[in-house]
Coordinates of N, CA and C in Angstrom, one line a residue:
M1 N 12.5 8.6 11.2 CA 13.1 7.8 12.2 C 13.6 6.5 11.6
L2 N 14.6 5.9 12.2 CA 15.2 4.8 11.7 C 15.4 3.7 12.7
N3 N 15.0 2.5 12.4 CA 15.2 1.3 13.3 C 15.7 0.2 12.5
R4 N 17.0 0.2 12.3 CA 17.7 -0.9 11.6 C 18.8 -1.5 12.5
I5 N 19.0 -2.8 12.5 CA 20.0 -3.4 13.3 C 20.6 -4.5 12.4
I6 N 21.9 -4.7 12.6 CA 22.7 -5.7 11.9 C 23.5 -6.4 13.0
I7 N 23.4 -7.7 13.2 CA 24.2 -8.4 14.1 C 24.8 -9.6 13.5
M8 N 25.9 -10.1 14.0 CA 26.6 -11.2 13.5 C 27.0 -12.1 14.6
G9 N 26.7 -13.4 14.6 CA 27.1 -14.3 15.6 C 26.8 -15.7 15.2
R10 N 26.9 -16.6 16.2 CA 26.7 -18.1 16.0 C 25.4 -18.5 16.6
L11 N 24.7 -19.4 15.9 CA 23.4 -19.9 16.4 C 23.7 -20.8 17.6
V12 N 23.0 -20.7 18.6 CA 23.2 -21.4 19.8 C 22.5 -22.8 19.8
R13 N 21.5 -23.0 18.9 CA 20.8 -24.2 18.7 C 20.2 -24.3 17.3
D14 N 19.8 -25.4 16.9 CA 19.2 -25.6 15.5 C 17.9 -24.8 15.5
P15 N 17.7 -24.1 14.4 CA 16.4 -23.4 14.3 C 15.3 -24.4 13.9
E16 N 14.1 -24.2 14.4 CA 12.9 -25.1 14.1 C 11.9 -24.3 13.4
L17 N 11.4 -24.8 12.2 CA 10.4 -24.1 11.5 C 9.0 -24.4 12.1
R18 N 8.2 -23.4 12.3 CA 6.9 -23.5 12.8 C 6.0 -22.8 11.8
T19 N 4.7 -23.0 11.9 CA 3.7 -22.3 11.1 C 2.6 -21.7 12.0
T20 N 2.1 -20.6 11.6 CA 1.0 -20.0 12.4 C -0.3 -20.7 11.9
Q21 N -1.4 -20.4 12.6 CA -2.7 -21.0 12.2 C -3.1 -20.6 10.8
S22 N -2.6 -19.5 10.3 CA -2.9 -19.1 8.9 C -1.9 -19.6 7.9
G23 N -0.9 -20.4 8.4 CA 0.0 -21.1 7.5 C 1.3 -20.3 7.2
I24 N 1.6 -19.3 7.9 CA 2.8 -18.5 7.7 C 3.9 -19.1 8.4
S25 N 5.1 -19.3 7.7 CA 6.3 -19.9 8.3 C 6.9 -18.9 9.3
V26 N 7.4 -19.4 10.4 CA 8.2 -18.5 11.4 C 9.2 -19.4 12.1
T27 N 10.3 -18.8 12.4 CA 11.3 -19.4 13.2 C 11.9 -18.4 14.2
S28 N 12.3 -18.8 15.3 CA 13.0 -18.0 16.3 C 14.3 -18.7 16.7
F29 N 15.4 -17.9 16.8 CA 16.7 -18.5 17.1 C 17.5 -17.5 17.9
T30 N 18.5 -17.9 18.5 CA 19.4 -17.0 19.3 C 20.8 -17.0 18.7
L31 N 21.3 -15.8 18.6 CA 22.7 -15.6 18.1 C 23.6 -15.2 19.3
A32 N 24.7 -15.9 19.4 CA 25.7 -15.5 20.4 C 26.6 -14.5 19.7
V33 N 26.6 -13.3 20.2 CA 27.3 -12.2 19.6 C 28.4 -11.7 20.6
D34 N 29.7 -11.8 20.2 CA 30.8 -11.3 21.0 C 30.8 -9.8 21.0
R35 N 31.2 -9.2 22.1 CA 31.4 -7.8 22.2 C 32.8 -7.5 21.7
D36 N 33.1 -6.3 21.2 CA 34.3 -5.9 20.6 C 35.4 -5.7 21.6
F37 N 35.1 -5.5 22.9 CA 36.1 -5.2 23.9 C 36.2 -6.3 25.0
K38 N 37.3 -6.3 25.7 CA 37.5 -7.3 26.7 C 37.2 -6.7 28.1
S39 N 36.8 -7.5 29.0 CA 36.5 -7.1 30.4 C 37.8 -6.8 31.1
R40 N 37.8 -5.8 31.9 CA 39.0 -5.4 32.7 C 39.4 -6.5 33.7
E41 N 38.3 -7.0 34.3 CA 38.5 -8.0 35.4 C 39.1 -9.4 34.8
S42 N 38.4 -9.9 33.8 CA 38.8 -11.2 33.4 C 39.7 -11.2 32.1
G43 N 39.7 -10.1 31.4 CA 40.5 -10.0 30.2 C 39.9 -10.8 29.0
E44 N 38.6 -11.2 29.2 CA 37.9 -11.9 28.1 C 36.8 -11.1 27.5
K45 N 36.4 -11.4 26.3 CA 35.3 -10.8 25.7 C 34.0 -11.3 26.2
S46 N 33.0 -10.4 26.4 CA 31.7 -10.8 26.9 C 30.9 -11.2 25.7
T47 N 29.9 -12.1 25.9 CA 29.0 -12.5 24.8 C 27.6 -12.1 25.1
D48 N 26.8 -11.6 24.2 CA 25.4 -11.3 24.3 C 24.7 -12.3 23.5
F49 N 23.6 -12.8 24.1 CA 22.7 -13.8 23.4 C 21.4 -13.0 23.0
I50 N 21.3 -12.8 21.7 CA 20.3 -12.0 21.1 C 19.2 -12.9 20.4
D51 N 18.0 -12.7 20.8 CA 16.9 -13.4 20.1 C 16.5 -12.8 18.8
V52 N 16.3 -13.7 17.8 CA 16.0 -13.2 16.4 C 14.7 -14.0 16.0
V53 N 13.8 -13.3 15.3 CA 12.6 -13.9 14.7 C 12.6 -13.7 13.2
A54 N 12.4 -14.7 12.4 CA 12.3 -14.6 11.0 C 11.0 -15.1 10.5
W55 N 10.4 -14.5 9.5 CA 9.1 -14.9 9.0 C 9.2 -15.3 7.5
R56 N 8.2 -16.1 7.1 CA 8.0 -16.5 5.7 C 9.2 -17.1 5.1
Q57 N 9.6 -16.6 3.9 CA 10.7 -17.2 3.2 C 12.0 -17.1 3.9
T58 N 12.2 -16.0 4.7 CA 13.4 -15.9 5.5 C 13.5 -17.0 6.5
A59 N 12.4 -17.3 7.1 CA 12.3 -18.4 8.1 C 12.7 -19.7 7.5
E60 N 12.1 -20.0 6.3 CA 12.4 -21.2 5.6 C 13.9 -21.3 5.2
F61 N 14.4 -20.2 4.8 CA 15.8 -20.2 4.4 C 16.7 -20.5 5.6
V62 N 16.5 -19.9 6.7 CA 17.3 -20.1 7.9 C 17.2 -21.6 8.3
C63 N 16.0 -22.2 8.4 CA 15.9 -23.5 8.8 C 16.5 -24.5 7.8
K64 N 16.6 -24.2 6.6 CA 17.1 -25.1 5.5 C 18.7 -25.0 5.5
Y65 N 19.3 -23.9 5.7 CA 20.7 -23.7 5.5 C 21.5 -23.5 6.8
F66 N 20.9 -23.3 7.9 CA 21.7 -23.0 9.2 C 21.4 -24.0 10.2
A67 N 22.5 -24.2 11.1 CA 22.4 -25.2 12.2 C 23.1 -24.6 13.3
K68 N 23.1 -25.3 14.5 CA 23.8 -24.9 15.7 C 25.3 -24.6 15.3
G69 N 25.8 -23.5 15.7 CA 27.2 -23.2 15.5 C 27.4 -22.4 14.2
S70 N 26.5 -22.3 13.3 CA 26.6 -21.6 12.0 C 26.8 -20.1 12.3
M71 N 27.7 -19.5 11.6 CA 27.9 -18.0 11.7 C 26.8 -17.4 10.8
A72 N 26.0 -16.5 11.3 CA 25.0 -15.8 10.6 C 25.0 -14.3 10.8
V73 N 24.5 -13.6 9.8 CA 24.3 -12.1 9.9 C 22.8 -11.9 9.8
A74 N 22.2 -11.3 10.8 CA 20.8 -11.0 10.7 C 20.6 -9.5 10.6
E75 N 19.8 -9.1 9.6 CA 19.5 -7.7 9.4 C 18.0 -7.5 9.5
G76 N 17.6 -6.5 10.3 CA 16.2 -6.2 10.5 C 16.0 -5.0 11.4
R77 N 15.0 -5.2 12.2 CA 14.6 -4.1 13.1 C 14.5 -4.6 14.6
L78 N 14.8 -3.7 15.5 CA 14.7 -4.1 16.9 C 13.3 -3.9 17.4
Q79 N 12.7 -4.9 18.1 CA 11.4 -4.9 18.5 C 11.3 -5.1 20.0
I80 N 10.6 -4.3 20.8 CA 10.4 -4.5 22.2 C 9.0 -5.0 22.4
R81 N 8.9 -6.1 23.2 CA 7.6 -6.6 23.5 C 7.3 -6.6 25.0
D82 N 6.1 -6.2 25.4 CA 5.7 -6.3 26.7 C 4.8 -7.5 26.8
W83 N 4.9 -8.3 27.9 CA 4.1 -9.5 28.1 C 4.0 -9.8 29.6
K84 N 3.1 -10.7 30.0 CA 2.9 -11.1 31.3 C 3.4 -12.6 31.5
D85 N 4.1 -12.8 32.6 CA 4.6 -14.2 32.8 C 3.4 -15.0 33.5
R86 N 3.7 -16.3 33.8 CA 2.7 -17.1 34.4 C 2.2 -16.6 35.8
D87 N 3.0 -15.9 36.5 CA 2.7 -15.3 37.8 C 2.0 -14.0 37.6
G88 N 1.8 -13.5 36.4 CA 1.1 -12.2 36.2 C 2.0 -11.0 36.3
N89 N 3.3 -11.2 36.4 CA 4.3 -10.1 36.4 C 4.5 -9.5 35.0
N90 N 4.6 -8.2 34.9 CA 4.9 -7.6 33.7 C 6.4 -7.8 33.3
R91 N 6.6 -8.2 32.0 CA 7.9 -8.5 31.5 C 8.1 -7.7 30.2
R92 N 9.4 -7.6 29.9 CA 9.7 -6.9 28.6 C 10.9 -7.6 28.0
S93 N 10.7 -7.8 26.6 CA 11.8 -8.6 25.9 C 12.1 -7.8 24.6
A94 N 13.4 -7.9 24.3 CA 13.9 -7.3 23.0 C 14.3 -8.4 22.1
E95 N 14.0 -8.2 20.8 CA 14.3 -9.2 19.8 C 14.5 -8.5 18.5
V96 N 15.3 -9.1 17.6 CA 15.5 -8.6 16.3 C 14.5 -9.4 15.3
V97 N 13.7 -8.6 14.6 CA 12.8 -9.2 13.6 C 13.6 -9.1 12.3
A98 N 14.0 -10.2 11.8 CA 15.0 -10.2 10.7 C 14.2 -10.1 9.3
D99 N 14.7 -9.2 8.5 CA 14.2 -9.1 7.1 C 15.1 -10.0 6.3
N100 N 16.4 -10.1 6.6 CA 17.3 -10.9 5.8 C 18.3 -11.6 6.7
V101 N 18.7 -12.8 6.4 CA 19.7 -13.5 7.1 C 20.7 -14.0 6.1
Y102 N 22.0 -13.7 6.4 CA 23.1 -14.0 5.4 C 24.1 -15.0 6.1
F103 N 24.8 -15.6 5.3 CA 25.9 -16.5 5.8 C 27.0 -15.6 6.3
G104 N 27.5 -15.9 7.5 CA 28.5 -15.1 8.2 C 29.9 -15.6 7.9
S105 N 30.1 -16.8 7.3 CA 31.4 -17.3 7.0 C 31.4 -18.0 5.7
S106 N 32.6 -18.1 5.1 CA 32.6 -18.7 3.8 C 32.5 -20.2 3.9
K107 N 32.2 -20.9 2.8 CA 32.1 -22.3 2.7 C 33.5 -22.9 3.1
R108 N 34.6 -22.3 2.6 CA 35.9 -22.9 2.9 C 36.2 -22.8 4.4
E109 N 35.9 -21.7 5.1 CA 36.1 -21.6 6.5 C 35.3 -22.6 7.3
S110 N 34.0 -22.8 6.9 CA 33.2 -23.7 7.6 C 33.5 -25.2 7.4
S111 N 34.0 -25.5 6.2 CA 34.3 -26.9 6.0 C 35.6 -27.4 6.7
S112 N 36.4 -26.5 7.2 CA 37.5 -26.9 8.0 C 37.2 -27.6 9.3
G113 N 35.9 -27.4 9.7 CA 35.5 -28.0 10.9 C 35.8 -27.2 12.1
D114 N 34.9 -27.2 13.0 CA 35.1 -26.4 14.3 C 34.4 -27.2 15.4
S115 N 34.4 -26.6 16.6 CA 33.8 -27.3 17.7 C 32.3 -27.2 17.7
Y116 N 31.7 -26.6 16.7 CA 30.2 -26.4 16.7 C 29.5 -27.5 15.9
G117 N 30.2 -28.5 15.4 CA 29.6 -29.6 14.7 C 29.8 -29.4 13.2
S118 N 29.1 -30.2 12.5 CA 29.2 -30.2 11.0 C 28.6 -29.0 10.4
P119 N 29.2 -28.4 9.4 CA 28.6 -27.2 8.8 C 27.4 -27.5 8.0
P120 N 26.5 -26.5 7.8 CA 25.4 -26.7 7.0 C 25.8 -26.5 5.5
P121 N 24.9 -26.9 4.6 CA 25.2 -26.6 3.2 C 25.1 -25.1 2.9
Y122 N 26.0 -24.6 2.2 CA 26.1 -23.1 1.9 C 25.7 -22.8 0.5
G123 N 25.2 -21.7 0.2 CA 24.9 -21.2 -1.1 C 23.5 -21.5 -1.6
A124 N 22.5 -20.8 -1.2 CA 21.2 -21.0 -1.7 C 21.1 -20.6 -3.2
P125 N 20.3 -21.2 -4.0 CA 20.2 -20.8 -5.4 C 19.8 -19.4 -5.5
A126 N 20.3 -18.7 -6.5 CA 20.0 -17.2 -6.6 C 18.6 -17.0 -6.9
S127 N 17.9 -18.0 -7.5 CA 16.5 -17.8 -7.9 C 15.6 -18.4 -6.8
S128 N 16.1 -18.7 -5.6 CA 15.3 -19.3 -4.6 C 14.2 -18.4 -4.1
G129 N 14.4 -17.1 -4.1 CA 13.4 -16.2 -3.6 C 13.3 -16.1 -2.1
Y130 N 14.2 -16.8 -1.4 CA 14.3 -16.8 0.0 C 14.8 -15.4 0.5
G131 N 14.3 -15.0 1.7 CA 14.7 -13.7 2.2 C 16.2 -13.6 2.5
G132 N 16.9 -14.7 2.6 CA 18.3 -14.7 2.9 C 19.1 -14.2 1.7
G133 N 18.5 -13.9 0.6 CA 19.2 -13.3 -0.5 C 20.1 -14.4 -1.2
R134 N 21.1 -13.9 -1.9 CA 22.0 -14.7 -2.7 C 22.9 -15.5 -1.8
G135 N 23.3 -15.0 -0.7 CA 24.2 -15.7 0.2 C 25.7 -15.8 -0.3
Y136 N 26.6 -16.1 0.5 CA 28.0 -16.2 0.1 C 28.2 -17.5 -0.6
G137 N 28.9 -17.5 -1.7 CA 29.1 -18.8 -2.4 C 28.1 -19.1 -3.5
A138 N 27.0 -18.4 -3.6 CA 26.0 -18.6 -4.6 C 26.4 -17.8 -5.8
P139 N 26.2 -18.3 -7.0 CA 26.5 -17.5 -8.2 C 25.7 -16.3 -8.4
A140 N 26.3 -15.2 -8.8 CA 25.6 -13.9 -9.1 C 24.7 -14.1 -10.3
P141 N 23.6 -13.5 -10.3 CA 22.8 -13.6 -11.5 C 23.4 -12.8 -12.7
E142 N 23.3 -13.4 -13.9 CA 23.9 -12.8 -15.1 C 23.2 -11.5 -15.4
P143 N 23.9 -10.4 -15.6 CA 23.2 -9.2 -16.0 C 22.7 -9.3 -17.5
S144 N 21.5 -8.8 -17.7 CA 21.0 -8.9 -19.1 C 21.5 -7.8 -19.9
G145 N 21.6 -8.0 -21.2 CA 22.0 -7.0 -22.1 C 23.5 -6.8 -22.2
F146 N 24.3 -7.7 -21.6 CA 25.8 -7.6 -21.6 C 26.3 -8.8 -22.3
A147 N 27.4 -8.6 -23.1 CA 28.0 -9.7 -23.8 C 29.5 -9.8 -23.3
E148 N 30.0 -11.0 -23.2 CA 31.4 -11.1 -22.8 C 32.3 -10.7 -24.0
I149 N 33.4 -10.0 -23.6 CA 34.4 -9.5 -24.6 C 35.4 -10.6 -24.9
D150 N 35.6 -10.9 -26.1 CA 36.6 -11.9 -26.5 C 38.0 -11.2 -26.6
D151 N 38.9 -11.5 -25.7 CA 40.2 -10.8 -25.5 C 41.3 -11.7 -26.0
Q152 N 41.4 -11.9 -27.3 CA 42.4 -12.7 -27.9 C 43.8 -12.1 -28.0
D153 N 43.8 -10.8 -28.3 CA 45.1 -10.1 -28.5 C 45.6 -9.4 -27.2
G154 N 44.9 -9.5 -26.1 CA 45.3 -8.9 -24.8 C 45.1 -7.4 -24.7
D155 N 44.6 -6.7 -25.7 CA 44.3 -5.3 -25.6 C 42.9 -5.1 -25.3
L156 N 42.6 -4.1 -24.4 CA 41.3 -3.8 -24.0 C 40.7 -2.9 -25.1
P157 N 39.4 -3.0 -25.4 CA 38.7 -2.2 -26.5 C 38.5 -0.8 -26.1
F158 N 39.0 -0.3 -25.0 CA 38.9 1.2 -24.7 C 40.1 1.8 -24.3

C-alpha cells in the first residue's frame, strides 16, 4: 500500500518552532493550495487550506527559511486523527505529516516582492542535514571521483 502526498502552496502564517517534553522539534503550519479548476458559478479557483506537521530537522528547516506567504512544497503522508473537542464531541482531522519541505519558488521570483511580505532567505547549505534537502538555489554537492575536463581546443574527448 502507498500513502504519499505532495502539495504546493503558500504559508498562511509564520511557522513557530515548538519542542515536545522529550526535546523533539515540531512545527505545524497551513498551506493555501489552489485547485486546478475554476468554479462554474464564480469563475474563480477555489483554495484548500491544508494543515501540515513537520518534525525534527524538517521542522527546524521550515521555521528558519519560511515565513507567511512563502511558496512551499510539502512531501509526506496523509494522516487522519480522531479526537474529542471541549464539549466531548467526536471530531476527525486530516493533516500532512511532512518528511521533506522544499522551496516552491526561486529566489529571483521571491525577491521581486509580492503582497505576502518580504521573502525569507533561500538556499539552505547542502550540508545542513535539514529534512528540507538541498532546496532551490543551494549549490549541488560535488561528486567524488570526477575531475573537470580542460577544454582548450573546443573538441570533446569522446
